[in-house]
XYZ file of C-alpha atoms in Angstrom:
355
model
C -33.179 72.790 22.111
C -32.624 69.176 21.108
C -35.535 66.840 21.878
C -33.770 63.647 22.905
C -35.774 60.456 23.583
C -35.437 61.085 27.321
C -36.899 64.595 27.013
C -39.588 63.373 24.650
C -40.520 60.622 27.120
C -40.865 63.177 29.945
C -43.077 65.394 27.769
C -45.174 62.392 26.734
C -45.740 61.360 30.356
C -46.708 64.881 31.420
C -49.097 65.307 28.504
C -50.749 61.906 28.615
C -51.100 61.512 32.376
C -54.325 63.597 32.741
C -55.916 61.983 29.678
C -54.897 58.512 30.845
C -56.384 59.171 34.271
C -59.733 60.314 32.892
C -59.833 57.504 30.353
C -59.214 54.862 33.036
C -61.860 56.392 35.300
C -64.431 56.477 32.499
C -63.579 53.005 31.199
C -63.843 51.418 34.650
C -67.214 53.063 35.270
C -68.548 51.980 31.867
C -67.423 48.389 32.321
C -68.919 48.197 35.849
C -72.165 49.760 34.639
C -72.350 47.370 31.701
C -71.799 44.309 33.898
C -74.297 45.539 36.474
C -76.890 46.225 33.783
C -76.432 42.784 32.252
C -76.984 41.145 35.656
C -79.758 43.357 37.066
C -81.311 45.109 34.085
C -80.666 48.592 35.480
C -77.803 50.707 36.839
C -77.361 53.043 39.780
C -77.677 56.789 39.109
C -74.977 58.048 41.457
C -73.968 61.041 39.316
C -70.519 61.941 38.177
C -68.883 63.059 34.935
C -68.586 59.543 33.348
C -72.408 59.389 33.089
C -72.470 62.310 30.669
C -71.813 59.989 27.705
C -74.361 57.274 28.586
C -76.868 58.417 31.223
C -78.273 56.048 33.790
C -81.875 56.887 32.860
C -81.412 55.821 29.251
C -78.424 53.461 29.512
C -77.690 51.545 26.316
C -75.407 48.525 26.581
C -74.791 48.621 22.819
C -73.673 52.227 23.037
C -71.447 51.349 26.012
C -69.706 48.588 24.029
C -69.245 50.878 21.017
C -67.856 53.605 23.283
C -65.366 51.191 24.860
C -64.156 49.866 21.495
C -63.831 53.307 19.903
C -62.200 54.891 22.964
C -59.749 52.016 23.361
C -58.823 52.135 19.653
C -58.237 55.891 19.873
C -56.125 55.425 23.007
C -53.990 52.740 21.328
C -53.587 54.919 18.233
C -52.568 57.918 20.319
C -50.113 55.810 22.346
C -48.570 54.382 19.155
C -48.120 57.810 17.588
C -46.705 59.167 20.812
C -44.266 56.242 21.106
C -43.104 56.839 17.530
C -42.552 60.503 18.330
C -40.549 59.599 21.438
C -38.371 57.087 19.558
C -38.008 59.115 16.367
C -34.327 59.969 17.082
C -33.566 56.247 17.339
C -35.386 55.640 14.048
C -33.395 58.458 12.480
C -30.157 56.803 13.649
C -31.279 53.479 12.160
C -31.937 55.146 8.805
C -28.505 56.789 8.856
C -26.739 53.535 9.717
C -28.712 51.797 6.941
C -27.230 54.197 4.392
C -23.667 53.307 5.440
C -21.769 51.375 2.798
C -18.621 51.203 0.656
C -19.648 54.386 -1.177
C -20.519 56.347 1.969
C -17.709 55.549 4.394
C -17.688 59.104 5.775
C -21.301 58.902 6.960
C -21.648 59.512 10.717
C -24.450 60.353 13.159
C -22.700 63.322 14.818
C -25.341 63.462 17.547
C -25.689 66.652 19.575
C -27.532 67.586 22.734
C -26.941 66.411 26.281
C -24.812 63.344 26.973
C -27.614 60.914 27.788
C -28.201 57.307 26.749
C -29.040 58.277 23.166
C -25.913 60.394 22.807
C -23.791 57.532 24.166
C -25.465 55.147 21.699
C -24.818 57.520 18.794
C -21.179 58.012 19.801
C -20.757 54.240 20.095
C -22.234 53.759 16.614
C -19.902 56.444 15.226
C -16.940 54.630 16.770
C -18.112 51.368 15.234
C -18.518 53.056 11.838
C -14.981 54.431 12.161
C -13.660 50.898 12.631
C -15.736 49.620 9.715
C -14.441 52.410 7.497
C -10.880 51.553 8.471
C -11.580 47.919 7.634
C -13.034 48.830 4.248
C -10.065 51.046 3.424
C -7.585 48.400 4.570
C -9.358 45.835 2.401
C -9.234 48.162 -0.598
C -5.550 48.877 -0.084
C -4.830 45.192 0.347
C -6.689 44.270 -2.846
C -4.950 47.018 -4.793
C -1.529 46.046 -3.466
C -2.140 42.345 -4.091
C -3.197 43.110 -7.662
C -0.049 45.144 -8.176
C 2.179 42.466 -6.660
C 0.625 39.818 -8.912
C 0.646 42.007 -12.018
C 4.390 42.680 -11.872
C 5.615 39.039 -12.069
C 2.928 38.193 -14.613
C 4.172 41.036 -16.801
C 7.703 39.712 -16.356
C 6.614 36.257 -17.417
C 4.874 37.660 -20.465
C 7.982 39.619 -21.473
C 10.214 36.570 -21.089
C 7.886 34.420 -23.158
C 7.701 37.076 -25.881
C 11.499 37.218 -25.973
C 11.695 33.444 -26.381
C 9.213 33.536 -29.256
C 10.763 36.480 -31.079
C 14.040 34.797 -31.990
C 15.971 31.582 -31.757
C 17.808 31.197 -28.468
C 21.101 29.564 -27.694
C 21.354 26.904 -25.037
C 22.695 29.358 -22.471
C 19.989 31.918 -23.247
C 17.305 29.254 -23.002
C 18.659 28.105 -19.642
C 18.761 31.686 -18.346
C 15.222 32.311 -19.551
C 14.001 29.114 -17.909
C 15.623 30.057 -14.594
C 14.058 33.508 -14.701
C 10.625 32.039 -15.416
C 11.092 29.515 -12.610
C 12.101 32.258 -10.149
C 9.065 34.330 -11.145
C 6.745 31.365 -10.683
C 8.269 30.602 -7.283
C 7.634 34.176 -6.203
C 4.026 33.896 -7.359
C 3.657 30.692 -5.354
C 5.025 32.396 -2.236
C 2.692 35.323 -2.724
C -0.373 33.115 -3.168
C 0.671 30.972 -0.197
C 1.024 34.113 1.904
C -2.392 35.393 0.844
C -4.003 32.043 1.683
C -2.293 31.931 5.080
C -3.384 35.488 5.776
C -6.982 34.644 4.877
C -6.859 31.530 7.068
C -5.484 33.426 10.053
C -7.999 36.258 9.602
C -10.751 33.650 9.860
C -9.579 32.822 13.364
C -8.575 29.663 15.212
C -11.131 26.921 14.507
C -9.692 24.125 16.658
C -7.682 24.890 19.779
C -5.348 22.615 21.657
C -2.764 23.131 24.370
C 0.699 23.336 22.795
C 4.237 23.672 24.110
C 5.402 26.972 22.636
C 9.051 26.347 23.554
C 9.097 23.091 21.597
C 7.521 24.691 18.530
C 10.093 27.502 18.619
C 12.955 25.004 19.066
C 11.860 22.964 16.045
C 11.421 26.022 13.790
C 14.728 27.492 14.982
C 16.492 24.217 14.121
C 15.110 24.460 10.583
C 16.427 28.025 10.165
C 19.809 27.452 11.806
C 21.567 26.152 8.644
C 20.382 29.208 6.681
C 21.617 31.526 9.426
C 24.999 29.800 9.543
C 25.390 30.063 5.781
C 24.875 33.822 6.125
C 27.439 34.005 8.917
C 24.828 34.694 11.601
C 24.733 33.394 15.167
C 21.282 32.069 16.075
C 20.761 31.637 19.834
C 17.684 30.406 21.671
C 16.679 30.755 25.309
C 13.485 28.797 25.786
C 11.544 28.392 29.017
C 8.797 25.745 29.092
C 5.396 27.363 28.547
C 2.092 26.265 27.078
C -0.260 28.219 24.860
C -3.637 27.506 23.285
C -4.013 27.501 19.517
C -3.341 25.750 16.199
C 0.107 24.302 15.687
C 0.441 25.033 11.922
C -0.405 28.697 12.450
C 2.003 29.038 15.375
C 4.746 27.374 13.356
C 4.133 29.858 10.541
C 4.260 32.778 13.001
C 7.647 31.690 14.390
C 8.977 30.872 10.916
C 8.062 34.326 9.583
C 9.751 36.053 12.516
C 12.943 34.014 12.123
C 12.952 34.380 8.345
C 12.723 38.172 8.622
C 15.382 38.273 11.346
C 17.784 36.314 9.138
C 16.951 38.091 5.891
C 17.245 41.645 7.234
C 20.559 41.343 9.024
C 24.200 42.315 8.668
C 27.248 40.099 7.994
C 28.462 38.541 11.216
C 25.276 39.545 12.975
C 23.082 37.626 15.377
C 19.502 36.484 15.894
C 18.254 35.950 19.447
C 15.082 34.006 20.216
C 13.644 33.864 23.725
C 10.527 32.357 25.255
C 9.775 33.093 28.895
C 7.393 31.480 31.350
C 4.895 34.332 30.926
C 4.238 33.278 27.331
C 6.293 36.012 25.669
C 8.078 35.118 22.443
C 10.797 37.609 21.456
C 12.841 37.563 18.243
C 15.510 40.231 17.806
C 18.341 40.702 15.338
C 21.265 42.981 14.541
C 19.959 44.207 11.230
C 20.056 47.657 9.671
C 18.882 50.724 11.558
C 15.125 51.290 11.266
C 13.586 54.709 11.987
C 11.182 54.425 14.912
C 8.362 56.070 12.955
C 8.497 53.318 10.321
C 8.199 50.368 12.710
C 4.388 50.309 12.838
C 4.178 50.318 9.045
C 6.207 47.110 8.803
C 3.082 45.156 9.801
C 1.099 46.515 6.857
C 0.751 44.281 3.766
C 3.478 44.513 1.125
C 5.661 46.821 3.199
C 9.398 46.145 2.922
C 12.410 47.947 4.283
C 14.777 49.175 1.616
C 18.438 48.297 1.884
C 20.749 45.341 1.496
C 19.594 41.827 2.317
C 21.689 38.853 3.274
C 19.027 36.566 1.821
C 17.780 37.574 -1.633
C 14.945 35.071 -1.602
C 12.454 37.588 -2.959
C 10.027 38.120 -0.087
C 6.514 39.240 -0.915
C 6.019 41.682 1.963
C 3.472 39.660 3.948
C 5.676 38.155 6.672
C 4.911 40.500 9.557
C 1.342 41.017 8.359
C 0.766 37.281 8.732
C 2.466 37.363 12.150
C 0.078 40.055 13.339
C -2.957 38.240 11.960
C -2.009 34.882 13.509
C -1.255 36.549 16.837
C -4.640 38.303 16.818
C -6.379 34.993 16.049
C -4.735 33.520 19.176
C -5.582 36.532 21.354
C -1.919 37.550 21.475
C -0.435 41.037 21.246
C 2.454 41.892 18.920
C 4.874 44.730 19.580
C 7.943 45.757 17.605
C 10.778 47.980 18.760
C 13.663 49.317 16.709
C 17.086 49.106 18.307
C 18.898 52.447 18.027
C 22.089 50.535 17.230
C 20.410 48.615 14.415
C 18.014 45.730 14.204
C 14.457 45.029 15.217
C 12.918 43.264 18.182
C 9.448 41.731 17.838
C 7.623 40.402 20.879
C 4.455 38.304 20.843
C 2.619 38.057 24.191
C 0.287 35.065 24.362
C -2.586 34.926 26.861
C -2.379 32.331 29.628
C -3.960 28.950 29.018
C -7.329 28.644 30.744
């Protein structure tokens, strides 16, 4: 049998009730007798069990005070010990939670017994620890992936520099080497910029203002239209006027990442459709390659890229949709992606209404 705090409390009440009753009866009698004696110099000898400790014929006020102090101290001590016994399961949970850390992510309470308040608290703590463990693991994976992504271009730079130092280069070789170093540095800049944006969006929205989402989307779409046309893509927009609450730079980055991915992962002669409706739903869809449905959720993870041909070989760093998800979460929005069986991906961001 599991002694939950509720059961322990019931046992404590049943056990202490008779003692508490007798203690109160005796304490009240002793206090009344002491006050009466101090006023009149004597007490009434009415009989009763409380007079067994300090009889009326030889009543001692000093003994009465000592009895009250000692009895009260013992009662407080007993109540404290009993309270600790009742709440021991809660203390045990606190100790277990205190041991939780990066090296003990699998630690859980796994409470048993009846489904009372304590069991619900333990289950809630286990759920919270599950989320913390997922966060720790995601942070570890992110750090490992970021280190790998940074290590690769740095190794490339080192190799190129070693080649330039090992022998004399012609003008064409020097130009080629310089372009390769410049491309590697540009990729590093994009990666660092993506990491900083991701960190900023994870921090949340610090200053909110009411913004016209349709205007932001129109401006960003106009910036991406020349790139889409150069790739032979048709970029269409259907924008209904709607307002959202948030930070303009972050929202611009969210729309830019969606459009950049829709253009980059597309097919020759394809299309990109951007819609904003009055309910605050932003949808960006394209006619890109076919994506298996089971891989769609993974596209929002850091440094995940779909293999296959790209129309734009700009060297993405695999943080585009991760940043989209983070910015959307900071604005209280929900992101959903759906693969089109005929090819392409549709991403919808649902913003909450402005209050």
